[in-house]
Amino acid sequence: MEEEDKVYFHEVSFIDKEGQLRTSKIPVVQELARQLKGLNHLPDKFKRVHPDHQLVTPSFALPIPTINMAKLRLVAEPQHKVRAQELAKLASVAKEWGMFLITDHGVPSNVLHGVKDVVKGFFGLPFEEKKASVGSYASVENMGYGRNFVKSEDQPLDWIDRLTMKAAPEGTSEGLHVWPQKPTNFRQAIEQYVREARKVLDDLLEVLAESLSLERHVFIQQFDTNESEINVRVNYYPPCPRPDQTLGLTPHTDASALTILMEFDTSGGLQVLKDQKWLPVKWPRDTLLVNVGDMLEIMSNGRLQSPWHRVVTQMDVERFSVALFYNPASLAEIVPVRNTTMEHESYKNVVVGDYLQHFYKISPTTEKVAIKFAKA
């Protein structure tokens, strides 16, 4: 077999409907895309029927609102008019969309560019070097290099390759070969970004509570500095010969409390379901996107809702994104804010690890059902 025709696979394990452990080989999409370049077909494993929600073209899509973090950090005068206006805007945007862009976030440009360099460096390696550089582990987090959310042989596959690492708490991945060894500064660049992004996430937890007229500490107090978790997921979407037949990422919510997402080189692909229509999400360079996750929906007792979103593929361009998923410690029990306007509470106390186990067990689903686990 010629080298360019060689088929590369990720191995995944799952429990089938009969309760038996199965192992399946999943094509490496990056290598598959190279072989299909210039062609007009997809392997059947990747074909799917799209949900019957109208796709709004970018020219008609409403822009995702932008929040200025510098305005929210004004401290000299707590009731400053500018800050109050931005808080009101944050409350409106977070309730309506469940996601928003942030500018003036404080993460240095050189840190963002450092992430871009190591991510592109890793995916620029030959497949054998990538596999030798990092391992793959089947667990709730699906850490390492490979695929996730594969539950059966006949499940339509997403057009994506990914890396997943746990960056916090410190030492959590000791003994696991989940951090790429190439480029040699990969871990250093990602961990530097995580440290900077965590400051933004902590600030957001406080101002989101404040914007909802809650005590400022009500969300962040559930995040122990030494035990809270940050998972990193690097997503690579190669060019796709038939974007009309597949998806880059299946519709889902995030199980996290907050997700912060950066992309580089190419915008487009991410879509959010709003008013039963899929709206494209695009954002400027060096701007980050923040996404409300299931955990924060539970904590806020439904005041904030985790949005249903997906990624579509693109024919002539590749797309990279890096998501940080911020959660309380796995053993922590999160407590919803009391809802004084309702006779009964909407959400119950939930142990973080229990919710994540449930989320990954039933995902992917065709609609937002995982959150029902936390319903009172």
mmCIF file of C-alpha atoms in Angstrom:
data_model
loop_
_atom_site.group_PDB
_atom_site.id
_atom_site.type_symbol
_atom_site.label_atom_id
_atom_site.label_comp_id
_atom_site.label_asym_id
_atom_site.label_seq_id
_atom_site.Cartn_x
_atom_site.Cartn_y
_atom_site.Cartn_z
ATOM 1 C CA MET A 1 0.000 0.000 0.000
ATOM 2 C CA GLU A 2 1.338 3.450 -0.937
ATOM 3 C CA GLU A 3 2.054 5.722 2.037
ATOM 4 C CA GLU A 4 -0.519 8.315 0.892
ATOM 5 C CA ASP A 5 -3.182 5.577 0.728
ATOM 6 C CA LYS A 6 -2.468 4.155 4.162
ATOM 7 C CA VAL A 7 -5.443 4.296 6.510
ATOM 8 C CA TYR A 8 -4.773 5.509 10.044
ATOM 9 C CA PHE A 9 -7.069 4.817 12.977
ATOM 10 C CA HIS A 10 -7.802 5.812 16.552
ATOM 11 C CA GLU A 11 -8.930 2.927 18.742
ATOM 12 C CA VAL A 12 -11.936 3.587 20.993
ATOM 13 C CA SER A 13 -13.713 1.397 23.532
ATOM 14 C CA PHE A 14 -17.374 1.528 24.483
ATOM 15 C CA ILE A 15 -20.089 -0.537 26.155
ATOM 16 C CA ASP A 16 -22.633 -1.770 23.618
ATOM 17 C CA LYS A 17 -26.401 -2.180 24.134
ATOM 18 C CA GLU A 18 -25.858 -5.679 25.515
ATOM 19 C CA GLY A 19 -23.439 -4.387 28.116
ATOM 20 C CA GLN A 20 -20.386 -5.821 26.371
ATOM 21 C CA LEU A 21 -17.086 -3.975 26.077
ATOM 22 C CA ARG A 22 -16.356 -3.292 22.408
ATOM 23 C CA THR A 23 -13.333 -1.847 20.646
ATOM 24 C CA SER A 24 -13.665 -0.004 17.364
ATOM 25 C CA LYS A 25 -11.275 1.626 14.915
ATOM 26 C CA ILE A 26 -12.133 5.219 14.002
ATOM 27 C CA PRO A 27 -10.428 6.838 10.983
ATOM 28 C CA VAL A 28 -8.085 9.726 11.763
ATOM 29 C CA VAL A 29 -9.921 12.606 10.118
ATOM 30 C CA GLN A 30 -6.821 14.684 9.445
ATOM 31 C CA GLU A 31 -5.309 11.843 7.409
ATOM 32 C CA LEU A 32 -8.626 11.056 5.761
ATOM 33 C CA ALA A 33 -9.007 14.673 4.652
ATOM 34 C CA ARG A 34 -5.635 14.522 2.928
ATOM 35 C CA GLN A 35 -6.633 11.429 0.992
ATOM 36 C CA LEU A 36 -9.999 12.897 -0.027
ATOM 37 C CA LYS A 37 -8.597 16.261 -1.124
ATOM 38 C CA GLY A 38 -9.996 17.144 -4.533
ATOM 39 C CA LEU A 39 -12.671 14.460 -4.304
ATOM 40 C CA ASN A 40 -16.409 14.885 -3.740
ATOM 41 C CA HIS A 41 -17.401 12.110 -1.382
ATOM 42 C CA LEU A 42 -17.300 11.041 2.269
ATOM 43 C CA PRO A 43 -17.059 7.608 3.867
ATOM 44 C CA ASP A 44 -20.485 6.442 5.025
ATOM 45 C CA LYS A 45 -19.335 6.509 8.673
ATOM 46 C CA PHE A 46 -19.376 10.322 8.580
ATOM 47 C CA LYS A 47 -22.659 10.882 6.750
ATOM 48 C CA ARG A 48 -25.718 12.052 8.660
ATOM 49 C CA VAL A 49 -29.087 13.666 8.180
ATOM 50 C CA HIS A 50 -29.013 17.200 9.532
ATOM 51 C CA PRO A 51 -31.588 18.307 12.112
ATOM 52 C CA ASP A 52 -34.593 20.070 10.595
ATOM 53 C CA HIS A 53 -33.730 23.513 11.992
ATOM 54 C CA GLN A 54 -33.435 26.371 9.537
ATOM 55 C CA LEU A 55 -29.863 27.495 8.969
ATOM 56 C CA VAL A 56 -29.608 31.266 8.906
ATOM 57 C CA THR A 57 -26.898 32.513 6.572
ATOM 58 C CA PRO A 58 -24.218 34.752 8.137
ATOM 59 C CA SER A 59 -25.581 37.865 6.393
ATOM 60 C CA PHE A 60 -28.874 37.464 8.244
ATOM 61 C CA ALA A 61 -27.512 36.215 11.540
ATOM 62 C CA LEU A 62 -27.645 38.402 14.626
ATOM 63 C CA PRO A 63 -24.104 39.052 15.954
ATOM 64 C CA ILE A 64 -23.168 37.410 19.236
ATOM 65 C CA PRO A 65 -22.990 40.288 21.750
ATOM 66 C CA THR A 66 -19.654 41.429 23.151
ATOM 67 C CA ILE A 67 -18.852 42.203 26.789
ATOM 68 C CA ASN A 68 -15.946 44.463 27.761
ATOM 69 C CA MET A 69 -14.133 42.908 30.716
ATOM 70 C CA ALA A 70 -12.162 46.083 31.451
ATOM 71 C CA LYS A 71 -15.405 47.932 32.150
ATOM 72 C CA LEU A 72 -16.515 45.186 34.542
ATOM 73 C CA ARG A 73 -13.203 45.435 36.409
ATOM 74 C CA LEU A 74 -13.593 49.108 37.255
ATOM 75 C CA VAL A 75 -13.078 49.228 41.030
ATOM 76 C CA ALA A 76 -12.323 52.836 41.935
ATOM 77 C CA GLU A 77 -16.016 53.596 42.030
ATOM 78 C CA PRO A 78 -18.123 50.423 42.388
ATOM 79 C CA GLN A 79 -21.304 52.099 41.214
ATOM 80 C CA HIS A 80 -19.600 53.688 38.209
ATOM 81 C CA LYS A 81 -22.171 54.295 35.476
ATOM 82 C CA VAL A 82 -20.064 52.587 32.805
ATOM 83 C CA ARG A 83 -19.659 49.463 34.920
ATOM 84 C CA ALA A 84 -23.354 49.392 35.824
ATOM 85 C CA GLN A 85 -24.297 49.565 32.161
ATOM 86 C CA GLU A 86 -21.924 46.729 31.296
ATOM 87 C CA LEU A 87 -23.310 44.597 34.155
ATOM 88 C CA ALA A 88 -26.839 45.126 32.863
ATOM 89 C CA LYS A 89 -25.693 44.187 29.374
ATOM 90 C CA LEU A 90 -23.991 41.053 30.710
ATOM 91 C CA ALA A 91 -27.163 39.933 32.482
ATOM 92 C CA SER A 92 -29.249 40.428 29.337
ATOM 93 C CA VAL A 93 -26.763 38.698 27.040
ATOM 94 C CA ALA A 94 -26.099 35.748 29.354
ATOM 95 C CA LYS A 95 -29.823 35.105 29.826
ATOM 96 C CA GLU A 96 -30.735 35.464 26.162
ATOM 97 C CA TRP A 97 -27.815 33.685 24.487
ATOM 98 C CA GLY A 98 -25.965 31.630 27.100
ATOM 99 C CA MET A 99 -22.769 32.692 25.314
ATOM 100 C CA PHE A 100 -20.996 35.943 24.598
ATOM 101 C CA LEU A 101 -17.724 37.372 23.354
ATOM 102 C CA ILE A 102 -15.307 39.151 25.663
ATOM 103 C CA THR A 103 -12.869 41.930 24.778
ATOM 104 C CA ASP A 104 -10.174 43.574 26.901
ATOM 105 C CA HIS A 105 -10.033 40.284 28.814
ATOM 106 C CA GLY A 106 -6.447 40.715 29.931
ATOM 107 C CA VAL A 107 -4.956 37.549 28.446
ATOM 108 C CA PRO A 108 -1.752 38.782 26.741
ATOM 109 C CA SER A 109 -1.596 38.410 22.966
ATOM 110 C CA ASN A 110 1.739 36.601 23.191
ATOM 111 C CA VAL A 111 0.101 33.935 25.378
ATOM 112 C CA LEU A 112 -2.685 33.407 22.840
ATOM 113 C CA HIS A 113 -0.177 33.261 20.007
ATOM 114 C CA GLY A 114 1.900 30.776 21.983
ATOM 115 C CA VAL A 115 -1.110 28.445 22.157
ATOM 116 C CA LYS A 116 -1.643 28.813 18.424
ATOM 117 C CA ASP A 117 1.991 27.949 17.681
ATOM 118 C CA VAL A 118 2.097 24.730 19.722
ATOM 119 C CA VAL A 119 -1.324 23.525 18.553
ATOM 120 C CA LYS A 120 -0.463 24.022 14.894
ATOM 121 C CA GLY A 121 2.943 22.520 15.572
ATOM 122 C CA PHE A 122 1.391 19.346 16.980
ATOM 123 C CA PHE A 123 -1.129 18.866 14.191
ATOM 124 C CA GLY A 124 1.604 19.592 11.655
ATOM 125 C CA LEU A 125 3.455 16.439 12.745
ATOM 126 C CA PRO A 126 3.136 13.156 10.828
ATOM 127 C CA PHE A 127 0.564 10.837 12.413
ATOM 128 C CA GLU A 128 3.183 8.423 13.758
ATOM 129 C CA GLU A 129 4.939 11.268 15.569
ATOM 130 C CA LYS A 130 1.683 12.516 17.054
ATOM 131 C CA LYS A 131 0.837 9.038 18.371
ATOM 132 C CA ALA A 132 4.350 8.611 19.779
ATOM 133 C CA SER A 133 4.154 12.076 21.351
ATOM 134 C CA VAL A 134 0.990 11.525 23.401
ATOM 135 C CA GLY A 135 -1.177 8.638 24.596
ATOM 136 C CA SER A 136 -4.931 8.086 24.698
ATOM 137 C CA TYR A 137 -7.000 7.102 27.742
ATOM 138 C CA ALA A 138 -10.626 6.028 27.891
ATOM 139 C CA SER A 139 -12.192 7.713 30.904
ATOM 140 C CA VAL A 140 -14.857 10.274 31.672
ATOM 141 C CA GLU A 141 -12.519 12.952 30.349
ATOM 142 C CA ASN A 142 -11.273 10.869 27.369
ATOM 143 C CA MET A 143 -7.819 12.333 27.851
ATOM 144 C CA GLY A 144 -5.053 12.265 25.260
ATOM 145 C CA TYR A 145 -5.093 12.181 21.472
ATOM 146 C CA GLY A 146 -8.042 10.467 19.830
ATOM 147 C CA ARG A 147 -11.834 10.592 19.755
ATOM 148 C CA ASN A 148 -14.657 10.837 22.289
ATOM 149 C CA PHE A 149 -18.409 10.233 22.559
ATOM 150 C CA VAL A 150 -18.219 7.106 20.379
ATOM 151 C CA LYS A 151 -20.886 4.708 21.642
ATOM 152 C CA SER A 152 -21.612 2.291 18.776
ATOM 153 C CA GLU A 153 -20.361 0.992 15.434
ATOM 154 C CA ASP A 154 -23.252 2.565 13.493
ATOM 155 C CA GLN A 155 -23.063 6.018 15.088
ATOM 156 C CA PRO A 156 -22.380 8.858 12.601
ATOM 157 C CA LEU A 157 -18.894 10.204 13.294
ATOM 158 C CA ASP A 158 -17.901 13.837 13.681
ATOM 159 C CA TRP A 159 -15.389 15.398 11.291
ATOM 160 C CA ILE A 160 -12.845 16.219 13.998
ATOM 161 C CA ASP A 161 -9.568 15.199 15.610
ATOM 162 C CA ARG A 162 -8.859 16.321 19.166
ATOM 163 C CA LEU A 163 -6.513 16.457 22.129
ATOM 164 C CA THR A 164 -7.749 16.498 25.732
ATOM 165 C CA MET A 165 -5.693 17.231 28.848
ATOM 166 C CA LYS A 166 -6.573 18.059 32.455
ATOM 167 C CA ALA A 167 -4.647 21.175 33.440
ATOM 168 C CA ALA A 168 -5.991 21.570 36.982
ATOM 169 C CA PRO A 169 -5.783 20.654 39.780
ATOM 170 C CA GLU A 170 -2.009 20.458 39.785
ATOM 171 C CA GLY A 171 -0.620 16.950 39.402
ATOM 172 C CA THR A 172 -3.896 15.457 38.247
ATOM 173 C CA SER A 173 -2.384 13.855 35.143
ATOM 174 C CA GLU A 174 0.812 12.559 36.744
ATOM 175 C CA GLY A 175 1.726 9.148 35.345
ATOM 176 C CA LEU A 176 -0.460 9.603 32.265
ATOM 177 C CA HIS A 177 1.071 10.272 28.861
ATOM 178 C CA VAL A 178 -1.563 12.885 27.911
ATOM 179 C CA TRP A 179 0.579 15.973 27.327
ATOM 180 C CA PRO A 180 2.227 16.015 23.886
ATOM 181 C CA GLN A 181 6.017 15.841 23.996
ATOM 182 C CA LYS A 182 6.196 17.675 20.660
ATOM 183 C CA PRO A 183 6.421 20.607 20.302
ATOM 184 C CA THR A 184 8.612 20.547 23.387
ATOM 185 C CA ASN A 185 6.973 23.679 24.835
ATOM 186 C CA PHE A 186 3.399 22.432 24.288
ATOM 187 C CA ARG A 187 2.552 21.949 27.963
ATOM 188 C CA GLN A 188 4.280 25.162 29.020
ATOM 189 C CA ALA A 189 2.300 27.234 26.490
ATOM 190 C CA ILE A 190 -1.049 25.663 27.382
ATOM 191 C CA GLU A 191 -0.517 25.919 31.134
ATOM 192 C CA GLN A 192 0.485 29.568 30.820
ATOM 193 C CA TYR A 193 -2.780 30.211 28.957
ATOM 194 C CA VAL A 194 -4.747 28.273 31.579
ATOM 195 C CA ARG A 195 -3.303 30.419 34.371
ATOM 196 C CA GLU A 196 -4.274 33.624 32.575
ATOM 197 C CA ALA A 197 -7.696 32.342 31.517
ATOM 198 C CA ARG A 198 -8.511 31.194 35.041
ATOM 199 C CA LYS A 199 -8.308 34.802 36.233
ATOM 200 C CA VAL A 200 -10.885 35.701 33.585
ATOM 201 C CA LEU A 201 -13.129 32.773 34.514
ATOM 202 C CA ASP A 202 -13.042 33.665 38.216
ATOM 203 C CA ASP A 203 -13.887 37.276 37.413
ATOM 204 C CA LEU A 204 -16.762 36.131 35.232
ATOM 205 C CA LEU A 205 -18.218 33.921 37.945
ATOM 206 C CA GLU A 206 -18.329 36.934 40.245
ATOM 207 C CA VAL A 207 -19.726 39.466 37.788
ATOM 208 C CA LEU A 208 -22.300 37.003 36.420
ATOM 209 C CA ALA A 209 -23.650 36.548 39.938
ATOM 210 C CA GLU A 210 -23.621 40.298 40.501
ATOM 211 C CA SER A 211 -25.377 40.939 37.188
ATOM 212 C CA LEU A 212 -28.199 38.629 38.306
ATOM 213 C CA SER A 213 -28.575 40.611 41.554
ATOM 214 C CA LEU A 214 -27.096 37.751 43.565
ATOM 215 C CA GLU A 215 -24.322 37.847 46.146
ATOM 216 C CA ARG A 216 -21.067 38.290 44.243
ATOM 217 C CA HIS A 217 -19.472 35.208 45.815
ATOM 218 C CA VAL A 218 -22.390 32.801 45.320
ATOM 219 C CA PHE A 219 -20.901 30.970 42.314
ATOM 220 C CA ILE A 220 -17.168 31.295 42.903
ATOM 221 C CA GLN A 221 -17.409 30.031 46.494
ATOM 222 C CA GLN A 222 -18.152 26.607 45.024
ATOM 223 C CA PHE A 223 -14.732 26.559 43.305
ATOM 224 C CA ASP A 224 -11.908 25.506 45.617
ATOM 225 C CA THR A 225 -8.647 27.098 44.456
ATOM 226 C CA ASN A 226 -6.645 23.887 44.882
ATOM 227 C CA GLU A 227 -9.237 21.324 43.785
ATOM 228 C CA SER A 228 -11.307 22.918 41.012
ATOM 229 C CA GLU A 229 -10.795 21.375 37.586
ATOM 230 C CA ILE A 230 -9.880 22.780 34.198
ATOM 231 C CA ASN A 231 -10.001 20.445 31.230
ATOM 232 C CA VAL A 232 -8.402 21.507 27.971
ATOM 233 C CA ARG A 233 -9.778 20.312 24.652
ATOM 234 C CA VAL A 234 -7.979 21.147 21.426
ATOM 235 C CA ASN A 235 -10.209 20.698 18.380
ATOM 236 C CA TYR A 236 -8.974 20.347 14.798
ATOM 237 C CA TYR A 237 -11.470 20.424 11.926
ATOM 238 C CA PRO A 238 -9.796 19.630 8.590
ATOM 239 C CA PRO A 239 -11.263 20.825 5.285
ATOM 240 C CA CYS A 240 -14.241 18.629 4.380
ATOM 241 C CA PRO A 241 -15.197 17.607 0.807
ATOM 242 C CA ARG A 242 -18.929 17.439 1.666
ATOM 243 C CA PRO A 243 -19.909 19.868 4.444
ATOM 244 C CA ASP A 244 -23.556 19.247 3.592
ATOM 245 C CA GLN A 245 -23.295 15.605 4.668
ATOM 246 C CA THR A 246 -21.521 15.727 8.022
ATOM 247 C CA LEU A 247 -20.876 17.769 11.151
ATOM 248 C CA GLY A 248 -17.652 18.806 12.820
ATOM 249 C CA LEU A 249 -19.181 18.408 16.275
ATOM 250 C CA THR A 250 -22.553 16.922 17.227
ATOM 251 C CA PRO A 251 -25.117 19.280 18.846
ATOM 252 C CA HIS A 252 -24.562 19.408 22.602
ATOM 253 C CA THR A 253 -24.335 21.556 25.707
ATOM 254 C CA ASP A 254 -21.168 21.793 27.776
ATOM 255 C CA ALA A 255 -21.135 19.937 31.086
ATOM 256 C CA SER A 256 -18.875 22.586 32.607
ATOM 257 C CA ALA A 257 -19.771 25.597 34.696
ATOM 258 C CA LEU A 258 -18.088 27.933 32.246
ATOM 259 C CA THR A 259 -16.275 27.282 28.985
ATOM 260 C CA ILE A 260 -13.872 29.753 27.426
ATOM 261 C CA LEU A 261 -13.045 29.202 23.767
ATOM 262 C CA MET A 262 -10.379 30.602 21.485
ATOM 263 C CA GLU A 263 -10.022 29.969 17.770
ATOM 264 C CA PHE A 264 -7.387 31.084 15.312
ATOM 265 C CA ASP A 265 -6.723 31.581 11.608
ATOM 266 C CA THR A 266 -10.268 30.795 10.493
ATOM 267 C CA SER A 267 -13.577 31.915 11.920
ATOM 268 C CA GLY A 268 -16.884 30.206 11.210
ATOM 269 C CA GLY A 269 -18.111 26.729 11.986
ATOM 270 C CA LEU A 270 -19.555 27.185 15.465
ATOM 271 C CA GLN A 271 -23.354 27.579 15.548
ATOM 272 C CA VAL A 272 -25.804 28.143 18.393
ATOM 273 C CA LEU A 273 -29.465 27.113 18.408
ATOM 274 C CA LYS A 274 -31.653 30.125 19.092
ATOM 275 C CA ASP A 275 -35.401 30.363 18.458
ATOM 276 C CA GLN A 276 -35.192 26.983 16.689
ATOM 277 C CA LYS A 277 -32.656 28.305 14.183
ATOM 278 C CA TRP A 278 -28.966 27.558 13.904
ATOM 279 C CA LEU A 279 -27.102 30.863 13.975
ATOM 280 C CA PRO A 280 -23.434 31.106 12.918
ATOM 281 C CA VAL A 281 -21.020 32.427 15.541
ATOM 282 C CA LYS A 282 -18.037 34.447 14.385
ATOM 283 C CA TRP A 283 -15.686 36.570 16.396
ATOM 284 C CA PRO A 284 -12.688 38.849 15.858
ATOM 285 C CA ARG A 285 -9.067 37.866 16.385
ATOM 286 C CA ASP A 286 -7.870 37.785 20.020
ATOM 287 C CA THR A 287 -11.466 37.915 21.250
ATOM 288 C CA LEU A 288 -12.585 34.989 23.403
ATOM 289 C CA LEU A 289 -15.991 33.346 23.534
ATOM 290 C CA VAL A 290 -17.577 32.386 26.856
ATOM 291 C CA ASN A 291 -20.200 29.679 27.113
ATOM 292 C CA VAL A 292 -22.528 28.924 30.038
ATOM 293 C CA GLY A 293 -22.372 25.222 30.924
ATOM 294 C CA ASP A 294 -24.767 22.833 32.631
ATOM 295 C CA MET A 295 -23.091 23.280 36.013
ATOM 296 C CA LEU A 296 -23.746 27.015 36.024
ATOM 297 C CA GLU A 297 -27.319 26.419 34.909
ATOM 298 C CA ILE A 298 -27.707 24.242 38.011
ATOM 299 C CA MET A 299 -25.923 26.714 40.306
ATOM 300 C CA SER A 300 -28.051 29.612 39.061
ATOM 301 C CA ASN A 301 -31.221 27.519 39.467
ATOM 302 C CA GLY A 302 -32.084 28.030 35.824
ATOM 303 C CA ARG A 303 -31.523 31.787 35.717
ATOM 304 C CA LEU A 304 -28.844 31.038 33.130
ATOM 305 C CA GLN A 305 -29.258 28.309 30.510
ATOM 306 C CA SER A 306 -26.536 26.279 28.811
ATOM 307 C CA PRO A 307 -26.966 26.761 25.050
ATOM 308 C CA TRP A 308 -27.356 23.942 22.527
ATOM 309 C CA HIS A 309 -24.571 24.349 19.958
ATOM 310 C CA ARG A 310 -22.709 22.468 17.241
ATOM 311 C CA VAL A 311 -19.881 22.840 14.710
ATOM 312 C CA VAL A 312 -20.373 22.583 10.960
ATOM 313 C CA THR A 313 -17.583 21.735 8.553
ATOM 314 C CA GLN A 314 -16.073 23.910 5.845
ATOM 315 C CA MET A 315 -14.909 22.824 2.414
ATOM 316 C CA ASP A 316 -11.709 24.740 1.775
ATOM 317 C CA VAL A 317 -10.389 25.744 5.175
ATOM 318 C CA GLU A 318 -9.202 24.097 8.369
ATOM 319 C CA ARG A 319 -10.246 25.364 11.792
ATOM 320 C CA PHE A 320 -8.561 25.102 15.181
ATOM 321 C CA SER A 321 -10.131 25.898 18.535
ATOM 322 C CA VAL A 322 -9.066 25.467 22.161
ATOM 323 C CA ALA A 323 -11.725 25.098 24.852
ATOM 324 C CA LEU A 324 -11.152 25.339 28.609
ATOM 325 C CA PHE A 325 -13.879 23.702 30.724
ATOM 326 C CA TYR A 326 -14.031 25.068 34.277
ATOM 327 C CA ASN A 327 -15.656 22.955 37.019
ATOM 328 C CA PRO A 328 -15.742 22.670 40.793
ATOM 329 C CA ALA A 329 -13.879 19.680 42.243
ATOM 330 C CA SER A 330 -15.237 16.293 41.188
ATOM 331 C CA LEU A 331 -16.244 15.397 44.758
ATOM 332 C CA ALA A 332 -17.854 18.768 45.436
ATOM 333 C CA GLU A 333 -21.604 19.080 45.797
ATOM 334 C CA ILE A 334 -22.884 22.144 43.971
ATOM 335 C CA VAL A 335 -25.796 23.965 45.519
ATOM 336 C CA PRO A 336 -28.338 25.904 43.414
ATOM 337 C CA VAL A 337 -29.148 29.463 44.402
ATOM 338 C CA ARG A 338 -32.494 29.646 46.165
ATOM 339 C CA ASN A 339 -35.263 30.786 43.842
ATOM 340 C CA THR A 340 -37.550 32.978 45.944
ATOM 341 C CA THR A 341 -40.009 33.594 43.106
ATOM 342 C CA MET A 342 -40.998 29.938 42.786
ATOM 343 C CA GLU A 343 -42.876 27.693 45.201
ATOM 344 C CA HIS A 344 -40.603 24.762 44.383
ATOM 345 C CA GLU A 345 -36.938 24.722 43.463
ATOM 346 C CA SER A 346 -36.113 23.822 39.853
ATOM 347 C CA TYR A 347 -32.737 22.180 40.517
ATOM 348 C CA LYS A 348 -31.328 20.024 43.288
ATOM 349 C CA ASN A 349 -27.889 19.634 44.837
ATOM 350 C CA VAL A 350 -25.619 17.595 42.557
ATOM 351 C CA VAL A 351 -22.187 16.035 43.074
ATOM 352 C CA VAL A 352 -20.024 17.230 40.194
ATOM 353 C CA GLY A 353 -18.504 13.827 39.424
ATOM 354 C CA ASP A 354 -21.918 12.150 39.438
ATOM 355 C CA TYR A 355 -23.256 14.657 36.945
ATOM 356 C CA LEU A 356 -20.246 14.266 34.661
ATOM 357 C CA GLN A 357 -20.547 10.469 34.725
ATOM 358 C CA HIS A 358 -24.202 10.785 33.769
ATOM 359 C CA PHE A 359 -23.471 13.370 31.067
ATOM 360 C CA TYR A 360 -20.821 11.265 29.347
ATOM 361 C CA LYS A 361 -22.853 8.073 29.715
ATOM 362 C CA ILE A 362 -25.862 9.356 27.763
ATOM 363 C CA SER A 363 -24.078 11.684 25.309
ATOM 364 C CA PRO A 364 -24.521 12.264 22.447
ATOM 365 C CA THR A 365 -28.257 12.965 22.521
ATOM 366 C CA THR A 366 -30.563 14.573 19.963
ATOM 367 C CA GLU A 367 -31.758 17.245 22.372
ATOM 368 C CA LYS A 368 -30.866 18.778 25.721
ATOM 369 C CA VAL A 369 -31.674 16.013 28.191
ATOM 370 C CA ALA A 370 -28.584 15.550 30.409
ATOM 371 C CA ILE A 371 -29.573 18.466 32.622
ATOM 372 C CA LYS A 372 -32.705 16.598 33.715
ATOM 373 C CA PHE A 373 -30.411 14.649 36.044
ATOM 374 C CA ALA A 374 -30.273 17.756 38.224
ATOM 375 C CA LYS A 375 -33.974 18.578 38.173
ATOM 376 C CA ALA A 376 -35.673 18.668 41.558
#
